[in-house]
XYZ file of C-alpha atoms in Angstrom:
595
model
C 47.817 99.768 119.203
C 49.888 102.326 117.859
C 53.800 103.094 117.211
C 56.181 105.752 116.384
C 58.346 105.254 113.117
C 59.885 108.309 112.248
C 60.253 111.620 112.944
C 61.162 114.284 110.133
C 63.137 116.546 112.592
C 63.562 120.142 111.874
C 66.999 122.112 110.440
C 68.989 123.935 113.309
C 67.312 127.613 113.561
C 70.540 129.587 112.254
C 70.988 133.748 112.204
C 73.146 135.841 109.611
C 76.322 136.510 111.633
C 75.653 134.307 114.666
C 77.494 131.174 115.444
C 75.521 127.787 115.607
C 76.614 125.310 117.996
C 76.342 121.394 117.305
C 76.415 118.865 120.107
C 77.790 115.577 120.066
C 77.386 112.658 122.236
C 80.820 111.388 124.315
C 80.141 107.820 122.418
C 80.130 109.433 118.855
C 76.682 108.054 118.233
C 74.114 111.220 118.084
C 74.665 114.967 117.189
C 72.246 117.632 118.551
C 71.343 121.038 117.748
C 68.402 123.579 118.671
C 65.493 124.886 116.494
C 62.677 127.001 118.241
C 62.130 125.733 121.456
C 63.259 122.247 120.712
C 66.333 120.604 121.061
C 66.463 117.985 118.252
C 68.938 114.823 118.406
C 69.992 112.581 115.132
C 71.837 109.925 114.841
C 74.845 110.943 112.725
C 75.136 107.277 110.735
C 71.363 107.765 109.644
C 69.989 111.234 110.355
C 66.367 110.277 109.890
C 66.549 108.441 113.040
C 65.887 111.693 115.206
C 64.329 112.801 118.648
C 63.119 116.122 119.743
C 62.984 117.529 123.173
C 60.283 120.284 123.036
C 60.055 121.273 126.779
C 61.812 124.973 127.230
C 59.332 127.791 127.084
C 61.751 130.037 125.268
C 64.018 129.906 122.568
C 66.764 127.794 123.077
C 70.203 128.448 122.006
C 72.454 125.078 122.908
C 72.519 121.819 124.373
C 75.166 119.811 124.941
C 75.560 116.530 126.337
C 77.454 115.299 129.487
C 80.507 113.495 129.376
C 79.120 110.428 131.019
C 75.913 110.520 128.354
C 73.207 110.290 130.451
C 72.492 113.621 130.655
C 72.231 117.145 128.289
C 71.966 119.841 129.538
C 70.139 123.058 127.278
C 70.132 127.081 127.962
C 67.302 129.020 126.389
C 67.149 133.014 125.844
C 65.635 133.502 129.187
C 68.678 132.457 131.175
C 66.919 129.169 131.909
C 69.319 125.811 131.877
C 67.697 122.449 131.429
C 69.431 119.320 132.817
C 67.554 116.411 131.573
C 67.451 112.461 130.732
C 68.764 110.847 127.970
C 68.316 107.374 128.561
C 64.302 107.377 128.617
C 61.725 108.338 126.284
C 60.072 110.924 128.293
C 63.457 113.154 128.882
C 62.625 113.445 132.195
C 63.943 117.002 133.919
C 66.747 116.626 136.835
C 67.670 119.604 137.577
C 66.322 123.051 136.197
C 68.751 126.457 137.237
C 68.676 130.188 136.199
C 72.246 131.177 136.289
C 71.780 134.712 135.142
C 68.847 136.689 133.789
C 69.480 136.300 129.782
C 70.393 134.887 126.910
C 72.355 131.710 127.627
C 75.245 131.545 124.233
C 77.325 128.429 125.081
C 77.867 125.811 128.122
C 80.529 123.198 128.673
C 80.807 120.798 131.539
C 83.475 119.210 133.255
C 84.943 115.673 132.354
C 83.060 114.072 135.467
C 79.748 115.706 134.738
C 79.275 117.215 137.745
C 80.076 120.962 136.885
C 78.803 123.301 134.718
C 80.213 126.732 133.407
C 77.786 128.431 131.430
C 78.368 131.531 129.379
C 75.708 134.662 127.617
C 74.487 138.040 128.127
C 73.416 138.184 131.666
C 72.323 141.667 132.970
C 75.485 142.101 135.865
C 77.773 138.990 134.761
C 78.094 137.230 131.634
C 78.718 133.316 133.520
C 78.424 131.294 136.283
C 80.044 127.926 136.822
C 78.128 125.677 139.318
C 77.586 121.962 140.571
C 75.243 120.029 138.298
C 73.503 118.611 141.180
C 72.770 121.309 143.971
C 73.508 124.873 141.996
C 75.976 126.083 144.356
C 79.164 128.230 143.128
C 82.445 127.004 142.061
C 83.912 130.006 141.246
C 83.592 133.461 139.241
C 83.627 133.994 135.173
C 85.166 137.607 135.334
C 87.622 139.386 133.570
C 85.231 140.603 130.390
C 82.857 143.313 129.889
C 81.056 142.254 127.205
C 78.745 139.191 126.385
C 80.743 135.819 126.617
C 80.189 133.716 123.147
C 82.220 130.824 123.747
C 83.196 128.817 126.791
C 85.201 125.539 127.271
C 86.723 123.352 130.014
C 89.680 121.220 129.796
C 88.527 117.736 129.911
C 91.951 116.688 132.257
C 93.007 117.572 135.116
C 94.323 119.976 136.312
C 90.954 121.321 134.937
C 91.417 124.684 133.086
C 88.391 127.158 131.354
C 88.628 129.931 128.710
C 86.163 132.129 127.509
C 85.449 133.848 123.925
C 83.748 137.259 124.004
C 82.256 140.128 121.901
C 84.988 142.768 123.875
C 87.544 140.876 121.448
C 89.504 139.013 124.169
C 89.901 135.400 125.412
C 90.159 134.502 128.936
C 92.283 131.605 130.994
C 90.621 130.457 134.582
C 92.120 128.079 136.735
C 90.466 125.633 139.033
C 87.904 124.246 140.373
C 87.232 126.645 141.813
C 87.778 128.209 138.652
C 89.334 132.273 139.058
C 90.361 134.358 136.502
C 93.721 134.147 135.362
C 94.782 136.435 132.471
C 93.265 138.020 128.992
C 94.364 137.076 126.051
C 94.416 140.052 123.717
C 95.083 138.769 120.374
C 92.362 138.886 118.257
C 91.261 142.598 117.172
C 87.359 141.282 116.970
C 85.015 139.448 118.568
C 85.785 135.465 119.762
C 83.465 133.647 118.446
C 84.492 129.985 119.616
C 87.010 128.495 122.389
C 87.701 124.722 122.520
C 90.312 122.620 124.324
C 91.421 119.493 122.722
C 90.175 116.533 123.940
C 93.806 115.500 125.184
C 93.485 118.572 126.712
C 97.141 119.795 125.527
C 95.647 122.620 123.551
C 93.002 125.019 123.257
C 91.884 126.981 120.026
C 90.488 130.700 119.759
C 88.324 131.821 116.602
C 86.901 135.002 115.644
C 85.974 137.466 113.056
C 89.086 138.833 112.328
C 89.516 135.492 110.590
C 92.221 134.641 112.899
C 92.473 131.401 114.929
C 95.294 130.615 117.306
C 96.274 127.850 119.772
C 97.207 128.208 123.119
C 98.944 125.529 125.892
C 95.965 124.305 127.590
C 97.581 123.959 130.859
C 99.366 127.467 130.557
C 97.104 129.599 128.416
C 100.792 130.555 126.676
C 100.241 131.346 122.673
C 101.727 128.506 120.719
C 100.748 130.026 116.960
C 98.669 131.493 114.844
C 96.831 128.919 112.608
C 97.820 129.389 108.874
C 100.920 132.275 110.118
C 98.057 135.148 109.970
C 94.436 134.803 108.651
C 93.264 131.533 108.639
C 90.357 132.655 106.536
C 89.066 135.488 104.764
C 85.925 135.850 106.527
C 85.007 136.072 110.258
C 84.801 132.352 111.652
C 82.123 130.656 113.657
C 83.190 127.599 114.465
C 85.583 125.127 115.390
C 85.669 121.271 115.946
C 88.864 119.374 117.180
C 89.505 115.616 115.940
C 89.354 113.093 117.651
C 92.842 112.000 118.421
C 93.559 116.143 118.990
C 96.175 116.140 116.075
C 93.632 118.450 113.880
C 91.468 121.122 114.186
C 87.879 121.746 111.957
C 87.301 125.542 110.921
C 83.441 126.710 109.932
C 83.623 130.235 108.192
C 81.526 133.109 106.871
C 83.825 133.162 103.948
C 81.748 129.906 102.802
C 84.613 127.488 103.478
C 85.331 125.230 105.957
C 88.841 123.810 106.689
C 90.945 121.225 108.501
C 93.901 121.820 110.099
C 97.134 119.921 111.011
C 97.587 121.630 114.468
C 101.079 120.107 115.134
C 102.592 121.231 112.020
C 100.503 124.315 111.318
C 99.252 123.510 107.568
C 95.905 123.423 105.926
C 95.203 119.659 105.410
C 91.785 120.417 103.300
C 89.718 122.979 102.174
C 85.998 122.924 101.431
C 84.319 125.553 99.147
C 81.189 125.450 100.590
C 79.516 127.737 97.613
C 79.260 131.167 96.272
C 75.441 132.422 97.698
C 75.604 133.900 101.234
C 73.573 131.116 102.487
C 76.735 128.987 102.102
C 78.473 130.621 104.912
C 79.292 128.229 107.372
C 78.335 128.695 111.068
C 78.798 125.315 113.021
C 80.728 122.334 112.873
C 81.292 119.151 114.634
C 83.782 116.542 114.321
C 82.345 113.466 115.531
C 84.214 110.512 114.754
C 84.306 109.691 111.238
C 81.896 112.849 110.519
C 82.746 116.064 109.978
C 79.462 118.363 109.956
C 79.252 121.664 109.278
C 76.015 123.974 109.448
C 75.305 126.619 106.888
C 73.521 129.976 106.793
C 70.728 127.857 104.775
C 70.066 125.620 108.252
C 71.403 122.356 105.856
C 73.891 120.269 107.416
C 77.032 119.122 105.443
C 78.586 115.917 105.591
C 82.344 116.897 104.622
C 84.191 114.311 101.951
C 87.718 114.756 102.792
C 88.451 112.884 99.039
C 86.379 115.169 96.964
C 86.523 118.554 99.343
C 84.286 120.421 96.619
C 81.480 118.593 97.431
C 79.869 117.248 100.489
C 78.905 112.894 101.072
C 75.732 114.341 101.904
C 73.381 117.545 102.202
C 70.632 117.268 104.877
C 67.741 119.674 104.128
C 64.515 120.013 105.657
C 62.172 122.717 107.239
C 63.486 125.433 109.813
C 60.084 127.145 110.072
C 56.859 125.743 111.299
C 54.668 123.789 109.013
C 51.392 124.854 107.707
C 49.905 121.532 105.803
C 51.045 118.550 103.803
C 49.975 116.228 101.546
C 51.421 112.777 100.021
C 51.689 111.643 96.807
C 52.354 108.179 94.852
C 54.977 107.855 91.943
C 55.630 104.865 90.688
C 54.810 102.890 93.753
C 56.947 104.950 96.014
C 55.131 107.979 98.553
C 56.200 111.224 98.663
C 55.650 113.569 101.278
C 55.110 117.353 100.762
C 55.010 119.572 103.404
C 54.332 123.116 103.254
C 56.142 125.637 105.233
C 57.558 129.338 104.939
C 60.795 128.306 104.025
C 61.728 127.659 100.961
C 63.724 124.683 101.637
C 62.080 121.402 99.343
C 64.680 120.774 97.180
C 62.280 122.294 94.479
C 64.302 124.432 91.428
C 62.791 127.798 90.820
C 60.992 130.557 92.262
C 58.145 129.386 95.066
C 55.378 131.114 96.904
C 56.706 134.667 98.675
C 54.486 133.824 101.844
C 53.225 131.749 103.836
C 51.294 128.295 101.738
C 48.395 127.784 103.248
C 46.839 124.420 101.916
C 47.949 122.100 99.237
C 46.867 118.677 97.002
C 47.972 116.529 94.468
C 45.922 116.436 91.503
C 45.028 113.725 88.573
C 47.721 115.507 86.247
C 50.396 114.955 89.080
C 50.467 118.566 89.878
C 51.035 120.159 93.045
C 48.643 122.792 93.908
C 49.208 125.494 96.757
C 47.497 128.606 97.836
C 49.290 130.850 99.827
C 48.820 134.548 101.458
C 50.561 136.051 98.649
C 47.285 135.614 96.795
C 48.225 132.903 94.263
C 47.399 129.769 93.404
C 50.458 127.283 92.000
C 50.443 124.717 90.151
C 53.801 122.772 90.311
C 54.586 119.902 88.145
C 55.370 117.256 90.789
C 57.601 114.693 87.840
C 60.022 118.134 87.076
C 59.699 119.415 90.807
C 59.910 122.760 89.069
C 57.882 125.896 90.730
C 57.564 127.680 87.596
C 56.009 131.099 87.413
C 53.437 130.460 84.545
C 51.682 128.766 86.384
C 50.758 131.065 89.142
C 47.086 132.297 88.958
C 46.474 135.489 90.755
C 43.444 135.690 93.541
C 41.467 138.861 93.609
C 41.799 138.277 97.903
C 43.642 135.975 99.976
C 43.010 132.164 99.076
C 42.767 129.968 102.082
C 42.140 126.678 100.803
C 41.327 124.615 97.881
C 40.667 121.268 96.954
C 41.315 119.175 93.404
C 38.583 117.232 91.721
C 39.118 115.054 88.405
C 38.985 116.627 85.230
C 41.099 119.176 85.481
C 38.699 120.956 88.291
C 40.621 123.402 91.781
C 37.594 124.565 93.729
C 39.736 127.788 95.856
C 38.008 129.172 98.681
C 38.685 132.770 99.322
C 37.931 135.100 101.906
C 34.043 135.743 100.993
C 34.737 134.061 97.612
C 34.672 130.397 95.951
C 36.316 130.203 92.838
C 36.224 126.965 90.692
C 38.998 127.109 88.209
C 39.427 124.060 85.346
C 43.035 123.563 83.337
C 44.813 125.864 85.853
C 42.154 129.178 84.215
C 39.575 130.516 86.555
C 35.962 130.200 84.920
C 33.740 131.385 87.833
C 33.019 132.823 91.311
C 30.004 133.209 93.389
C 30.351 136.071 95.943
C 27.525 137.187 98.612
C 27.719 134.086 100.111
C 25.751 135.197 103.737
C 28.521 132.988 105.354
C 32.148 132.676 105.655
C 33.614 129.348 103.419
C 36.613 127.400 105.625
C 37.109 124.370 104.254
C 36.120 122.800 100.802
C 36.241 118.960 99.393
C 35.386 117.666 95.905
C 33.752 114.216 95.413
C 36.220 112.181 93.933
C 33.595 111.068 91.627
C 33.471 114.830 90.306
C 30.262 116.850 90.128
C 30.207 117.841 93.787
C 31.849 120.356 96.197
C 31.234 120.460 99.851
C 32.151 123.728 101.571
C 31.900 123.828 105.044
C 31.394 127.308 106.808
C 32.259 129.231 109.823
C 28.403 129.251 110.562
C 28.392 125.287 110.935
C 26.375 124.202 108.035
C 28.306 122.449 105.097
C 26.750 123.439 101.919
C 26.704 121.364 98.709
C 27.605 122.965 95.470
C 27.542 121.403 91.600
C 30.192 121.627 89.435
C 28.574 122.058 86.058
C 30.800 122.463 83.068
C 32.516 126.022 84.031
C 29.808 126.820 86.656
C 29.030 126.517 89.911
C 25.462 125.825 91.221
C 24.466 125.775 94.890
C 22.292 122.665 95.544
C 20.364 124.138 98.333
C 21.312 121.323 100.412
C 23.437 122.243 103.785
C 23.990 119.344 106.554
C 24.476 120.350 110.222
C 28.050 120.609 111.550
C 28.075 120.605 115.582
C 30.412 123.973 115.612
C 32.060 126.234 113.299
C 33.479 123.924 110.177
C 37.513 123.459 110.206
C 38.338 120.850 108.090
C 36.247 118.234 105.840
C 37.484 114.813 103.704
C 35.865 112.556 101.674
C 36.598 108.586 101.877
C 38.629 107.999 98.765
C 35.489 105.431 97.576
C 33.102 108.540 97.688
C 31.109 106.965 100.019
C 31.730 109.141 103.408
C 32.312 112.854 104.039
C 33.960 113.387 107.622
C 33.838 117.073 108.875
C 35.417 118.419 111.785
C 35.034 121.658 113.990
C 35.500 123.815 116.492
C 33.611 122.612 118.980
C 35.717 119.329 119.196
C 33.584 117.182 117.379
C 33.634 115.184 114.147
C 30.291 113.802 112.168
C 30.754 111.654 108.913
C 27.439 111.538 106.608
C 26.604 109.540 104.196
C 26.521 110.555 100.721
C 24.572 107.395 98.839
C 21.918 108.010 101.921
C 21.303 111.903 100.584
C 24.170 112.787 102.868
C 22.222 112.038 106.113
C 24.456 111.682 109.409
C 25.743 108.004 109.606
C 27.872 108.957 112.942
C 29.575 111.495 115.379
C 32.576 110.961 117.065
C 33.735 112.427 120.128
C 36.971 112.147 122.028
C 38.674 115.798 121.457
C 39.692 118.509 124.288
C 40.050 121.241 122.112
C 39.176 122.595 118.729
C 39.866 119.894 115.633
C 41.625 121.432 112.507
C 42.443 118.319 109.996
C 40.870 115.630 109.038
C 42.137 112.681 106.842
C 40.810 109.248 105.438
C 43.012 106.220 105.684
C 43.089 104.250 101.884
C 41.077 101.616 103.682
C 38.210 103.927 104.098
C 37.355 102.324 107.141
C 39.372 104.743 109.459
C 40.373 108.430 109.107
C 42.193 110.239 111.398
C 41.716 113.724 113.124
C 44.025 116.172 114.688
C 43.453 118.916 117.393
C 44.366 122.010 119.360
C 44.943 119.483 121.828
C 48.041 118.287 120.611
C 46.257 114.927 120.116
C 45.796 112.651 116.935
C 43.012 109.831 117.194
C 42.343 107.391 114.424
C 38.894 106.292 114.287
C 36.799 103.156 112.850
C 33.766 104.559 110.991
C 31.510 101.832 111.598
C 32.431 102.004 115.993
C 32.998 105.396 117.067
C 34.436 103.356 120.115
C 37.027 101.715 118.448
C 39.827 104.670 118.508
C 43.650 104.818 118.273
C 44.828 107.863 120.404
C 48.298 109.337 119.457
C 48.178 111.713 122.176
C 50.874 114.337 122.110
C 51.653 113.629 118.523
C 53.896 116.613 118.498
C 54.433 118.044 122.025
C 55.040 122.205 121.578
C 51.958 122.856 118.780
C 48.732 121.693 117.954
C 48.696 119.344 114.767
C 48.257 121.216 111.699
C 48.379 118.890 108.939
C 47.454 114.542 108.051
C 47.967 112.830 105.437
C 48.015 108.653 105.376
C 51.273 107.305 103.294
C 49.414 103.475 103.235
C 46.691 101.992 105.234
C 49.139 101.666 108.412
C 51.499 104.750 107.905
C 49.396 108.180 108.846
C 52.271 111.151 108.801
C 51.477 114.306 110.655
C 53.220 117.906 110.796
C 53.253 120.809 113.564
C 54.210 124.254 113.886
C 57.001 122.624 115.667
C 58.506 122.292 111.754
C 58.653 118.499 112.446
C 56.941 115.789 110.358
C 56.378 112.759 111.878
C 55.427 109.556 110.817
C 53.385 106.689 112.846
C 52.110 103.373 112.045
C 49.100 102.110 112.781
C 47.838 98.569 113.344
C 43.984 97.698 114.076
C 43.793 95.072 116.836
């Protein structure tokens, strides 16, 4: 028996520069936006309830949902468009189309779902409007000669469309089906963003001149110029109508964002964002009560529109893919740490300048990280402070470690194992005849197992500031990935490449107590459950199983834990709560029951 509690989505994937677009649902519920080659929904009332839609082989750019809700539809950097289920679980594809060979920029469909312009840098045309269900033409996006950043359609009849694009104009079509009516030339840089209202009486243009203006959206005829002439002093990005079509939302890279009151043409609010360049704002979405915006940083902003100088909420998180994690208990509450590279964990200071490739919590509530820039850190998990002290400098590349009590890291390099005590190191033991990959100390103390890329896990004792090999290997059945002991000392699980994982144990002189099979693919993490009765283990294979110790047959399959990338991290928050983290940058958390 197993279930899915939560899933630690991703930020959206942003670029200095290059708008973001944000999705909402036609019932006001959900928001969506893309990272990699996933689109990822949240709810907007409580963002950690979140879904992720990993099935585009490239990059996509934006999804946005139909007007009926049942469907989104999602455009990639290929020119591929996705039309898929909302409703069920599985997302099931409906209809898959490649209007134009490149990268799809924005998409809007029409108010009775069944047409769909879509807008990018194709190779001959830059759109294509088409019916949802069969892919045949309903008319021509012409009338630019550059890439098309922005597209909307008028969600009343008579149905209208306009177009943003990098050769600084705007364009009106009439339809279906929809032909090119005029160019509007206002703007002196690119249009970044078109939307109608959702009365349809309107339509806004924004670009980097820092200009917006409204049009009629039955006419295309200018109305104004937001603000009389620069509505901000940067470029803008984005824009969001209300509601009720009376204001207008306006996301720019001069790190504010504002709202509008269209009718009268004043500012009603402004937000300063910040003063680092990762406060420039390039999405936003107005979604009932909720006004988003999304800044350079990837965070989404909940706008207060009582205190505009700072936001209801920040959402932060990962944008990049995750390398390991690890949990930790304070004061009867879990934390999770993930490690990515990003530095976005809400930790003050300088952190690691590459990639971290393994971390633990030790006795002294430190977290410790080694990363390819050749340090290990210790980070005082009570100040969340990275602080550069406490940075001890590899002579190569550190790949893992593990934390023992008394004050013990056991680091394995490349060629190299390096025990360090009180954050100093006090020894190393090169010449090893084998490659070290993985490493776990007893959590009595005393003992290190390193397990090799030759298969054999070697025992090594930690005596005072020494280490001293025991001469005592045990037989992996492949090349050694990952190994854990149980947190009562009694087991030692190792996994490996060739798909297999074999738990010894220690108070029998370490002798094999059972092998578990059940893998398609390599296994890279292993992790005990506080029960020490069940660990779990995670594959290339996309799969997580939890398994019994005592009955190799008794297993709990997760299988495509996270759909795009293997598993690359475990950790177990209680006995029924294992969380696990993907290059897909998403954390997830599952809980387990034992029938």
């Amino acid at each position: 028996m197993r279930m899915r509690k939560k899933v630690f989505a991703s930020l959206p994937q942003v670029e200095r520069g290059v708008s973001k677009i944000i999705g909402g649902d036609p019932k006001g519920n959900n928001f969506l936006y893309t990272n990699g080659k996933c689109v990822v929904i949240r709810n907007v009332d409580n963002p950690a309830i979140a879904d992720i839609y990993t099935e585009h082989a490239h990059q996509v750019v934006v999804a946005k949902y139909a007007p009926s809700g049942f469907y989104i539809a999602s455009g990639d950097v290929s020119g591929k468009l996705r039309i898929w289920d909302t409703t069920q679980k599985e997302h099931l594809l409906k209809y898959e189309y490649q209007p134009f060979a490149g990268k799809i920029k924005d998409l809007a469909w029409t108010e009775d779902s069944k047409r769909i312009a879509v807008v990018g840098e194709g190779r001959e045309k830059f759109g294509a409007v088409f019916l949802w269900d069969s892919g045949s033409s309903v008319g021509e996006i012409t009338g630019h000669n550059k890439v098309i950043n922005s597209v909307d359609i008028k969600q009343t009849r008579p149905y209208r469309l306009a177009t943003g694009s990098d050769d600084n104009c705007a364009a009106f079509f009439e339809g279906p089906p929809f032909k090119f009516k005029f160019t509007m030339s206002d703007h002196t840089r690119f249009v970044n963003c078109v939307r109608f209202s959702p009365d349809g009486n309107r339509f806004a243009t924004a670009s980097a001149d820092g200009q917006i203006f409204i049009y009629d959206g039955k006419t295309g005829e200018k109305v104004c110029a937001l603000g009389g002439g620069k509505a901000h002093d940067g470029g803008i990005y984005a824009i969001s109508w209300s509601p009720d079509s009376s204001q207008l939302l306006s996301a720019s890279g001069d790190k504010t964002a504002k709202i509008w009151d269209v009718g009268a043409n004043s500012i009603v609010n402004t937000f300063n964002m910040g003063s680092n360049v990762l406060d420039q704002q390039l999405g936003c979405l107005w979604q009932k009560d909720h006004l988003l915006t999304i800044s350079l940083s990837g965070y989404i902003n909940y706008l207060d529109k009582n205190n505009p100088n700072k936001p209801l909420r920040v959402i932060k998180g990962h944008s990049k893919s995750i390398q390991c994690l690890t949990v930790h208990k304070n004061g009867g509450k879990s934390y999770i740490y993930s490690g990515s590279n990003d530095e976005n964990d809400g930790f003050s200071g300088k952190g690691h300048t590459n990639q971290v490739s393994r971390m633990a919590v030790d006795e002294m509530d430190q977290l410790v990280t080694c990363s390819m820039d050749d340090t290990v850190r210790y980070t005082n998990l009570s100040r969340r402070d990275y602080s550069g002290q406490d940075a001890v400098k590899m002579d190569v590349q550190p790949k893992c470690l593990a934390v023992g009590p008394g004050g013990y890291t056991v680091v394995l390099c490349i060629g190299q194992i390096v025990l360090m005590k009180d954050k100093k190191k006090c020894f190393a033991m090169d010449d090893l005849g084998y490659e070290p990959e993985a490493v776990a100390i007893h959590p009595g103390g005393g003992t290190a197992a390193v397990g090799g890329a030759d298969g054999n896990v070697r025992l090594y004792s930690i005596q005072g500031t020494s280490l001293k090999n025991d001469e005592k290997s045990l037989e992996a059945k492949g090349p050694v990935t990952d190994l854990a002991y149980s947190h009562d000392g009694a087991f030692l699980a190792v996994c490996d490449a060739n798909k297999v994982v074999t738990v010894f144990s220690v108070a029998d002189g370490y002798a094999e107590h059972n092998v578990f099979y059940g893998h398609h693919a390599k296994i890279v993490c292993v992790a005990w459950s506080p029960d020490n009765e069940h660990f779990a283990s995670g594959g290339m294979d996309m799969m997580v199983y939890v398994w019994t110790v005592s009955d190799p047959e008794t297993r709990v399959k997760i299988p495509d834990a996270h759909r795009l990338h293997h598993v690359s991290g475990l950790a177990w928050l209680d006995e029924h709560t294992l969380v696990t983290t993907s290059h897909d940058a998403s954390v997830k958390e599952w809980s387990i029951s034992y029938n």
